[in-house]
Amino acid sequence: NAGVTQTPKFQVLKTGQSMTLQCAQDMNHEYMSWYRQDPGMGLRLIHYSVGAGITDQGEVPNGYNVSRSTTEDFPLRLLSAAPSQTSVYFCASSPPGQGGETAFFGQGTRLTVV
Amino acid sequence: GESVGLHLPTLSVQEGDNSIINCAYSNSASDYFIWYKQESGKGPQFIIDIRSNMDKRQGQRVTVLLNKTVKHLSLQIAATQPGDSAVYFCAEMPLAAGNKLTFGGGTRVLVKP
């Protein structure tokens, strides 16, 4: 049972490049979300989705796009990478209407923008 | 904006002693308050949560206390072990609209042998 799988684990980008961070879950969870974690800080919500075809902005959405064409996948796209987007990115999934123990996080993607 | 914050950034504790990690929150509308453990290079790992209509919940070696009067959350770890060394985050979650989590800044727990 894979849970939430993120790829790649590490990535270095040049300023201005674009890329897609992949997130897949095999638990049939309706809710998926992307967070970023800067050094010494808690996670901050970038975008989230309550189901296929539905996405919405979180706390720090600028510079990122998402789409949710299937229940399983929720890719995060960086349109034009900036050094301020250097961070660790976590994807999470959960079913609706249940507590914290049903929310699962991926292992993270460490992104460096130079 | 609404936020969840922590009082102590680093906590050193002797192996076998009890640990207490504190957290203040601001959003009274949250349905769940959650504690996560994060080890280096890994994603947050669920420890325990508490529903907003409760004031105490116990798990295996952990207890979460919720004081809604002063908007305070705490995590107690009994008989702290070396494997408990990690960063601990509190988070709050409304059940509506995506289970969006709002995290605090984290407390690092260092267990001394």
PDB file of C-alpha atoms in Angstrom:
ATOM      1  CA  ASN A   1       0.000   0.000   0.000  1.00  0.00           C
ATOM      2  CA  ALA A   2       1.771   3.084  -1.329  1.00  0.00           C
ATOM      3  CA  GLY A   3      -0.342   5.860   0.239  1.00  0.00           C
ATOM      4  CA  VAL A   4       0.748   9.240  -1.129  1.00  0.00           C
ATOM      5  CA  THR A   5       3.608   9.183  -3.615  1.00  0.00           C
ATOM      6  CA  GLN A   6       5.507  12.289  -4.657  1.00  0.00           C
ATOM      7  CA  THR A   7       8.023  12.582  -7.457  1.00  0.00           C
ATOM      8  CA  PRO A   8      10.713  13.690  -7.802  1.00  0.00           C
ATOM      9  CA  LYS A   9      12.284  13.637  -4.329  1.00  0.00           C
ATOM     10  CA  PHE A  10      14.866  16.268  -5.235  1.00  0.00           C
ATOM     11  CA  GLN A  11      15.009  18.886  -7.991  1.00  0.00           C
ATOM     12  CA  VAL A  12      17.242  21.805  -8.884  1.00  0.00           C
ATOM     13  CA  LEU A  13      15.851  24.425 -11.255  1.00  0.00           C
ATOM     14  CA  LYS A  14      17.229  27.559 -12.797  1.00  0.00           C
ATOM     15  CA  THR A  15      15.298  30.775 -12.344  1.00  0.00           C
ATOM     16  CA  GLY A  16      12.595  31.013 -14.967  1.00  0.00           C
ATOM     17  CA  GLN A  17      12.323  27.303 -15.664  1.00  0.00           C
ATOM     18  CA  SER A  18       9.028  25.518 -15.287  1.00  0.00           C
ATOM     19  CA  MET A  19       8.342  22.076 -13.902  1.00  0.00           C
ATOM     20  CA  THR A  20       5.611  19.848 -12.502  1.00  0.00           C
ATOM     21  CA  LEU A  21       5.699  18.136  -9.139  1.00  0.00           C
ATOM     22  CA  GLN A  22       3.742  14.916  -9.221  1.00  0.00           C
ATOM     23  CA  CYS A  23       1.478  13.580  -6.479  1.00  0.00           C
ATOM     24  CA  ALA A  24      -0.519  10.374  -6.596  1.00  0.00           C
ATOM     25  CA  GLN A  25      -2.601   8.603  -3.964  1.00  0.00           C
ATOM     26  CA  ASP A  26      -4.138   5.142  -4.051  1.00  0.00           C
ATOM     27  CA  MET A  27      -6.620   5.495  -1.186  1.00  0.00           C
ATOM     28  CA  ASN A  28      -9.475   6.962  -3.248  1.00  0.00           C
ATOM     29  CA  HIS A  29      -9.413  10.115  -1.127  1.00  0.00           C
ATOM     30  CA  GLU A  30     -11.523  12.986  -2.401  1.00  0.00           C
ATOM     31  CA  TYR A  31      -9.418  15.713  -0.813  1.00  0.00           C
ATOM     32  CA  MET A  32      -5.871  16.484  -1.899  1.00  0.00           C
ATOM     33  CA  SER A  33      -3.650  19.439  -1.137  1.00  0.00           C
ATOM     34  CA  TRP A  34      -0.197  20.898  -1.613  1.00  0.00           C
ATOM     35  CA  TYR A  35       1.866  22.527   1.112  1.00  0.00           C
ATOM     36  CA  ARG A  36       5.266  24.131   1.188  1.00  0.00           C
ATOM     37  CA  GLN A  37       7.600  24.083   4.148  1.00  0.00           C
ATOM     38  CA  ASP A  38      10.359  26.635   4.520  1.00  0.00           C
ATOM     39  CA  PRO A  39      13.256  26.030   6.948  1.00  0.00           C
ATOM     40  CA  GLY A  40      12.205  26.102  10.593  1.00  0.00           C
ATOM     41  CA  MET A  41       8.579  26.737   9.749  1.00  0.00           C
ATOM     42  CA  GLY A  42       5.337  24.888   9.602  1.00  0.00           C
ATOM     43  CA  LEU A  43       3.622  23.881   6.392  1.00  0.00           C
ATOM     44  CA  ARG A  44       1.614  26.453   4.440  1.00  0.00           C
ATOM     45  CA  LEU A  45      -1.207  25.572   2.096  1.00  0.00           C
ATOM     46  CA  ILE A  46      -0.648  26.351  -1.591  1.00  0.00           C
ATOM     47  CA  HIS A  47      -3.661  24.810  -3.364  1.00  0.00           C
ATOM     48  CA  TYR A  48      -6.221  22.184  -2.551  1.00  0.00           C
ATOM     49  CA  SER A  49      -8.883  20.100  -4.250  1.00  0.00           C
ATOM     50  CA  VAL A  50     -12.116  18.634  -2.913  1.00  0.00           C
ATOM     51  CA  GLY A  51     -12.595  16.317  -5.878  1.00  0.00           C
ATOM     52  CA  ALA A  52     -11.794  15.690  -9.513  1.00  0.00           C
ATOM     53  CA  GLY A  53     -12.255  18.850 -11.551  1.00  0.00           C
ATOM     54  CA  ILE A  54     -12.365  21.132  -8.495  1.00  0.00           C
ATOM     55  CA  THR A  55      -9.421  23.152  -7.191  1.00  0.00           C
ATOM     56  CA  ASP A  56      -9.031  26.233  -5.031  1.00  0.00           C
ATOM     57  CA  GLN A  57      -6.324  28.484  -3.668  1.00  0.00           C
ATOM     58  CA  GLY A  58      -4.751  28.190  -0.272  1.00  0.00           C
ATOM     59  CA  GLU A  59      -2.649  30.649   1.684  1.00  0.00           C
ATOM     60  CA  VAL A  60       0.288  30.997  -0.740  1.00  0.00           C
ATOM     61  CA  PRO A  61      -0.937  30.219  -4.293  1.00  0.00           C
ATOM     62  CA  ASN A  62       1.045  32.764  -6.337  1.00  0.00           C
ATOM     63  CA  GLY A  63       3.408  31.211  -8.868  1.00  0.00           C
ATOM     64  CA  TYR A  64       1.729  27.802  -8.787  1.00  0.00           C
ATOM     65  CA  ASN A  65      -0.981  26.084 -10.804  1.00  0.00           C
ATOM     66  CA  VAL A  66      -2.812  22.864 -10.111  1.00  0.00           C
ATOM     67  CA  SER A  67      -5.306  20.629 -11.862  1.00  0.00           C
ATOM     68  CA  ARG A  68      -7.266  17.577 -10.766  1.00  0.00           C
ATOM     69  CA  SER A  69      -8.324  15.504 -13.749  1.00  0.00           C
ATOM     70  CA  THR A  70      -8.529  12.254 -11.768  1.00  0.00           C
ATOM     71  CA  THR A  71      -9.145  11.345  -8.142  1.00  0.00           C
ATOM     72  CA  GLU A  72      -5.676   9.813  -7.887  1.00  0.00           C
ATOM     73  CA  ASP A  73      -3.453  12.593  -9.221  1.00  0.00           C
ATOM     74  CA  PHE A  74      -2.893  16.195  -8.191  1.00  0.00           C
ATOM     75  CA  PRO A  75       0.126  17.741  -9.964  1.00  0.00           C
ATOM     76  CA  LEU A  76       1.595  21.087  -8.930  1.00  0.00           C
ATOM     77  CA  ARG A  77       3.076  23.250 -11.662  1.00  0.00           C
ATOM     78  CA  LEU A  78       5.637  25.967 -11.208  1.00  0.00           C
ATOM     79  CA  LEU A  79       5.184  28.337 -14.127  1.00  0.00           C
ATOM     80  CA  SER A  80       8.441  30.304 -13.885  1.00  0.00           C
ATOM     81  CA  ALA A  81      10.574  29.237 -10.956  1.00  0.00           C
ATOM     82  CA  ALA A  82      11.961  31.878  -8.601  1.00  0.00           C
ATOM     83  CA  PRO A  83      14.501  31.529  -5.755  1.00  0.00           C
ATOM     84  CA  SER A  84      11.678  32.321  -3.317  1.00  0.00           C
ATOM     85  CA  GLN A  85      10.113  29.000  -4.309  1.00  0.00           C
ATOM     86  CA  THR A  86      13.044  27.082  -2.877  1.00  0.00           C
ATOM     87  CA  SER A  87      11.315  24.913  -0.310  1.00  0.00           C
ATOM     88  CA  VAL A  88      10.169  21.429   0.547  1.00  0.00           C
ATOM     89  CA  TYR A  89       6.807  20.588  -0.963  1.00  0.00           C
ATOM     90  CA  PHE A  90       4.373  18.129   0.570  1.00  0.00           C
ATOM     91  CA  CYS A  91       1.278  16.635  -0.921  1.00  0.00           C
ATOM     92  CA  ALA A  92      -1.510  15.327   1.314  1.00  0.00           C
ATOM     93  CA  SER A  93      -4.746  13.450   0.836  1.00  0.00           C
ATOM     94  CA  SER A  94      -7.712  12.759   3.090  1.00  0.00           C
ATOM     95  CA  PRO A  95     -11.332  11.672   2.945  1.00  0.00           C
ATOM     96  CA  PRO A  96     -14.003  14.262   3.782  1.00  0.00           C
ATOM     97  CA  GLY A  97     -15.658  14.491   7.157  1.00  0.00           C
ATOM     98  CA  GLN A  98     -13.055  12.651   9.184  1.00  0.00           C
ATOM     99  CA  GLY A  99     -10.333  13.634  11.628  1.00  0.00           C
ATOM    100  CA  GLY A 100      -6.619  14.110  11.336  1.00  0.00           C
ATOM    101  CA  GLU A 101      -5.647  10.449  11.465  1.00  0.00           C
ATOM    102  CA  THR A 102      -7.077   9.954   7.996  1.00  0.00           C
ATOM    103  CA  ALA A 103      -4.877  12.631   6.392  1.00  0.00           C
ATOM    104  CA  PHE A 104      -1.729  11.233   4.825  1.00  0.00           C
ATOM    105  CA  PHE A 105       1.336  13.113   3.638  1.00  0.00           C
ATOM    106  CA  GLY A 106       3.852  12.210   0.988  1.00  0.00           C
ATOM    107  CA  GLN A 107       7.570  12.150   1.713  1.00  0.00           C
ATOM    108  CA  GLY A 108       8.153  15.536   0.133  1.00  0.00           C
ATOM    109  CA  THR A 109       9.964  17.078  -2.825  1.00  0.00           C
ATOM    110  CA  ARG A 110      12.969  19.203  -2.000  1.00  0.00           C
ATOM    111  CA  LEU A 111      13.195  21.967  -4.603  1.00  0.00           C
ATOM    112  CA  THR A 112      16.082  24.367  -5.024  1.00  0.00           C
ATOM    113  CA  VAL A 113      15.836  27.279  -7.454  1.00  0.00           C
ATOM    114  CA  VAL A 114      19.160  28.882  -8.365  1.00  0.00           C
TER     115      VAL A 114
ATOM    116  CA  GLY B   1      -4.908  35.876   9.265  1.00  0.00           C
ATOM    117  CA  GLU B   2      -5.829  33.055  11.553  1.00  0.00           C
ATOM    118  CA  SER B   3      -2.861  31.091  12.765  1.00  0.00           C
ATOM    119  CA  VAL B   4      -1.628  28.435  15.092  1.00  0.00           C
ATOM    120  CA  GLY B   5       1.511  29.198  17.058  1.00  0.00           C
ATOM    121  CA  LEU B   6       3.844  27.563  19.540  1.00  0.00           C
ATOM    122  CA  HIS B   7       5.437  28.880  22.756  1.00  0.00           C
ATOM    123  CA  LEU B   8       8.702  26.890  22.813  1.00  0.00           C
ATOM    124  CA  PRO B   9      10.911  26.432  19.770  1.00  0.00           C
ATOM    125  CA  THR B  10      13.233  23.817  21.344  1.00  0.00           C
ATOM    126  CA  LEU B  11      12.672  21.407  24.194  1.00  0.00           C
ATOM    127  CA  SER B  12      15.464  19.287  25.702  1.00  0.00           C
ATOM    128  CA  VAL B  13      14.287  16.412  27.841  1.00  0.00           C
ATOM    129  CA  GLN B  14      15.990  13.571  29.663  1.00  0.00           C
ATOM    130  CA  GLU B  15      15.171  10.097  28.438  1.00  0.00           C
ATOM    131  CA  GLY B  16      12.410   8.670  30.582  1.00  0.00           C
ATOM    132  CA  ASP B  17      11.014  12.042  31.614  1.00  0.00           C
ATOM    133  CA  ASN B  18       7.717  13.425  30.415  1.00  0.00           C
ATOM    134  CA  SER B  19       7.583  16.078  27.694  1.00  0.00           C
ATOM    135  CA  ILE B  20       5.030  18.814  27.301  1.00  0.00           C
ATOM    136  CA  ILE B  21       4.698  20.796  24.095  1.00  0.00           C
ATOM    137  CA  ASN B  22       2.372  23.791  23.984  1.00  0.00           C
ATOM    138  CA  CYS B  23       0.502  25.531  21.211  1.00  0.00           C
ATOM    139  CA  ALA B  24      -1.803  28.527  20.950  1.00  0.00           C
ATOM    140  CA  TYR B  25      -4.473  28.743  18.280  1.00  0.00           C
ATOM    141  CA  SER B  26      -6.695  31.540  17.082  1.00  0.00           C
ATOM    142  CA  ASN B  27      -9.456  29.976  14.985  1.00  0.00           C
ATOM    143  CA  SER B  28     -12.256  28.892  17.302  1.00  0.00           C
ATOM    144  CA  ALA B  29     -14.171  27.462  14.337  1.00  0.00           C
ATOM    145  CA  SER B  30     -11.743  24.578  13.765  1.00  0.00           C
ATOM    146  CA  ASP B  31     -13.226  21.126  14.206  1.00  0.00           C
ATOM    147  CA  TYR B  32     -10.024  19.226  14.899  1.00  0.00           C
ATOM    148  CA  PHE B  33      -6.719  20.031  16.500  1.00  0.00           C
ATOM    149  CA  ILE B  34      -3.898  17.749  15.483  1.00  0.00           C
ATOM    150  CA  TRP B  35      -0.373  16.976  16.537  1.00  0.00           C
ATOM    151  CA  TYR B  36       2.185  15.843  13.964  1.00  0.00           C
ATOM    152  CA  LYS B  37       5.703  14.520  14.354  1.00  0.00           C
ATOM    153  CA  GLN B  38       8.236  15.227  11.647  1.00  0.00           C
ATOM    154  CA  GLU B  39      11.598  13.531  11.420  1.00  0.00           C
ATOM    155  CA  SER B  40      14.381  14.870   9.272  1.00  0.00           C
ATOM    156  CA  GLY B  41      13.723  14.357   5.575  1.00  0.00           C
ATOM    157  CA  LYS B  42      10.234  12.967   6.083  1.00  0.00           C
ATOM    158  CA  GLY B  43       6.686  14.167   5.829  1.00  0.00           C
ATOM    159  CA  PRO B  44       4.511  14.953   8.871  1.00  0.00           C
ATOM    160  CA  GLN B  45       3.338  11.883  10.716  1.00  0.00           C
ATOM    161  CA  PHE B  46       0.033  11.925  12.576  1.00  0.00           C
ATOM    162  CA  ILE B  47       0.331  11.455  16.338  1.00  0.00           C
ATOM    163  CA  ILE B  48      -3.051  12.275  17.814  1.00  0.00           C
ATOM    164  CA  ASP B  49      -5.949  14.614  17.297  1.00  0.00           C
ATOM    165  CA  ILE B  50      -8.768  15.975  19.380  1.00  0.00           C
ATOM    166  CA  ARG B  51     -12.171  17.110  18.341  1.00  0.00           C
ATOM    167  CA  SER B  52     -13.208  20.614  19.335  1.00  0.00           C
ATOM    168  CA  ASN B  53     -15.967  19.326  21.636  1.00  0.00           C
ATOM    169  CA  MET B  54     -13.474  17.417  23.792  1.00  0.00           C
ATOM    170  CA  ASP B  55     -10.887  18.617  26.312  1.00  0.00           C
ATOM    171  CA  LYS B  56      -8.676  15.556  26.647  1.00  0.00           C
ATOM    172  CA  ARG B  57      -7.745  12.558  24.586  1.00  0.00           C
ATOM    173  CA  GLN B  58      -5.213   9.854  25.325  1.00  0.00           C
ATOM    174  CA  GLY B  59      -3.258   7.615  23.031  1.00  0.00           C
ATOM    175  CA  GLN B  60      -0.300   5.347  23.488  1.00  0.00           C
ATOM    176  CA  ARG B  61       2.149   7.371  25.659  1.00  0.00           C
ATOM    177  CA  VAL B  62       0.598  10.622  24.405  1.00  0.00           C
ATOM    178  CA  THR B  63      -2.137  12.869  25.741  1.00  0.00           C
ATOM    179  CA  VAL B  64      -3.581  15.933  24.075  1.00  0.00           C
ATOM    180  CA  LEU B  65      -5.299  18.619  26.115  1.00  0.00           C
ATOM    181  CA  LEU B  66      -7.514  21.308  24.638  1.00  0.00           C
ATOM    182  CA  ASN B  67      -8.441  24.442  26.568  1.00  0.00           C
ATOM    183  CA  LYS B  68     -10.927  26.361  24.491  1.00  0.00           C
ATOM    184  CA  THR B  69     -11.261  29.145  27.050  1.00  0.00           C
ATOM    185  CA  VAL B  70      -7.686  30.298  26.461  1.00  0.00           C
ATOM    186  CA  LYS B  71      -7.300  28.700  22.996  1.00  0.00           C
ATOM    187  CA  HIS B  72      -4.466  26.470  24.110  1.00  0.00           C
ATOM    188  CA  LEU B  73      -3.426  23.004  22.992  1.00  0.00           C
ATOM    189  CA  SER B  74      -0.778  20.798  24.532  1.00  0.00           C
ATOM    190  CA  LEU B  75       0.844  17.448  23.812  1.00  0.00           C
ATOM    191  CA  GLN B  76       2.184  15.365  26.653  1.00  0.00           C
ATOM    192  CA  ILE B  77       4.583  12.534  25.890  1.00  0.00           C
ATOM    193  CA  ALA B  78       5.096  10.073  28.721  1.00  0.00           C
ATOM    194  CA  ALA B  79       8.469   8.415  29.336  1.00  0.00           C
ATOM    195  CA  THR B  80      10.158  10.168  26.430  1.00  0.00           C
ATOM    196  CA  GLN B  81      12.377   7.912  24.346  1.00  0.00           C
ATOM    197  CA  PRO B  82      15.244   8.682  21.929  1.00  0.00           C
ATOM    198  CA  GLY B  83      12.901   7.865  19.056  1.00  0.00           C
ATOM    199  CA  ASP B  84      10.720  10.790  20.119  1.00  0.00           C
ATOM    200  CA  SER B  85      13.408  13.251  19.030  1.00  0.00           C
ATOM    201  CA  ALA B  86      11.825  15.184  16.168  1.00  0.00           C
ATOM    202  CA  VAL B  87      10.003  18.408  15.355  1.00  0.00           C
ATOM    203  CA  TYR B  88       6.410  18.522  16.533  1.00  0.00           C
ATOM    204  CA  PHE B  89       3.736  20.633  14.904  1.00  0.00           C
ATOM    205  CA  CYS B  90       0.273  21.468  15.998  1.00  0.00           C
ATOM    206  CA  ALA B  91      -2.327  22.092  13.339  1.00  0.00           C
ATOM    207  CA  GLU B  92      -5.980  22.967  13.193  1.00  0.00           C
ATOM    208  CA  MET B  93      -8.479  21.720  10.684  1.00  0.00           C
ATOM    209  CA  PRO B  94     -12.056  22.626   9.817  1.00  0.00           C
ATOM    210  CA  LEU B  95     -13.964  19.679   8.376  1.00  0.00           C
ATOM    211  CA  ALA B  96     -15.459  21.800   5.657  1.00  0.00           C
ATOM    212  CA  ALA B  97     -13.933  22.544   2.258  1.00  0.00           C
ATOM    213  CA  GLY B  98     -10.973  20.305   1.831  1.00  0.00           C
ATOM    214  CA  ASN B  99      -9.767  19.601   5.363  1.00  0.00           C
ATOM    215  CA  LYS B 100      -7.372  22.523   5.071  1.00  0.00           C
ATOM    216  CA  LEU B 101      -4.680  22.426   7.711  1.00  0.00           C
ATOM    217  CA  THR B 102      -3.193  25.496   9.381  1.00  0.00           C
ATOM    218  CA  PHE B 103       0.139  24.663  10.986  1.00  0.00           C
ATOM    219  CA  GLY B 104       2.127  26.231  13.766  1.00  0.00           C
ATOM    220  CA  GLY B 105       5.851  26.857  13.502  1.00  0.00           C
ATOM    221  CA  GLY B 106       7.088  23.674  15.193  1.00  0.00           C
ATOM    222  CA  THR B 107       8.929  22.662  18.380  1.00  0.00           C
ATOM    223  CA  ARG B 108      12.091  20.603  18.234  1.00  0.00           C
ATOM    224  CA  VAL B 109      12.304  17.952  20.934  1.00  0.00           C
ATOM    225  CA  LEU B 110      15.777  16.672  21.804  1.00  0.00           C
ATOM    226  CA  VAL B 111      15.939  13.601  24.011  1.00  0.00           C
ATOM    227  CA  LYS B 112      19.127  13.294  26.045  1.00  0.00           C
ATOM    228  CA  PRO B 113      20.309   9.784  26.978  1.00  0.00           C
TER     229      PRO B 113
END
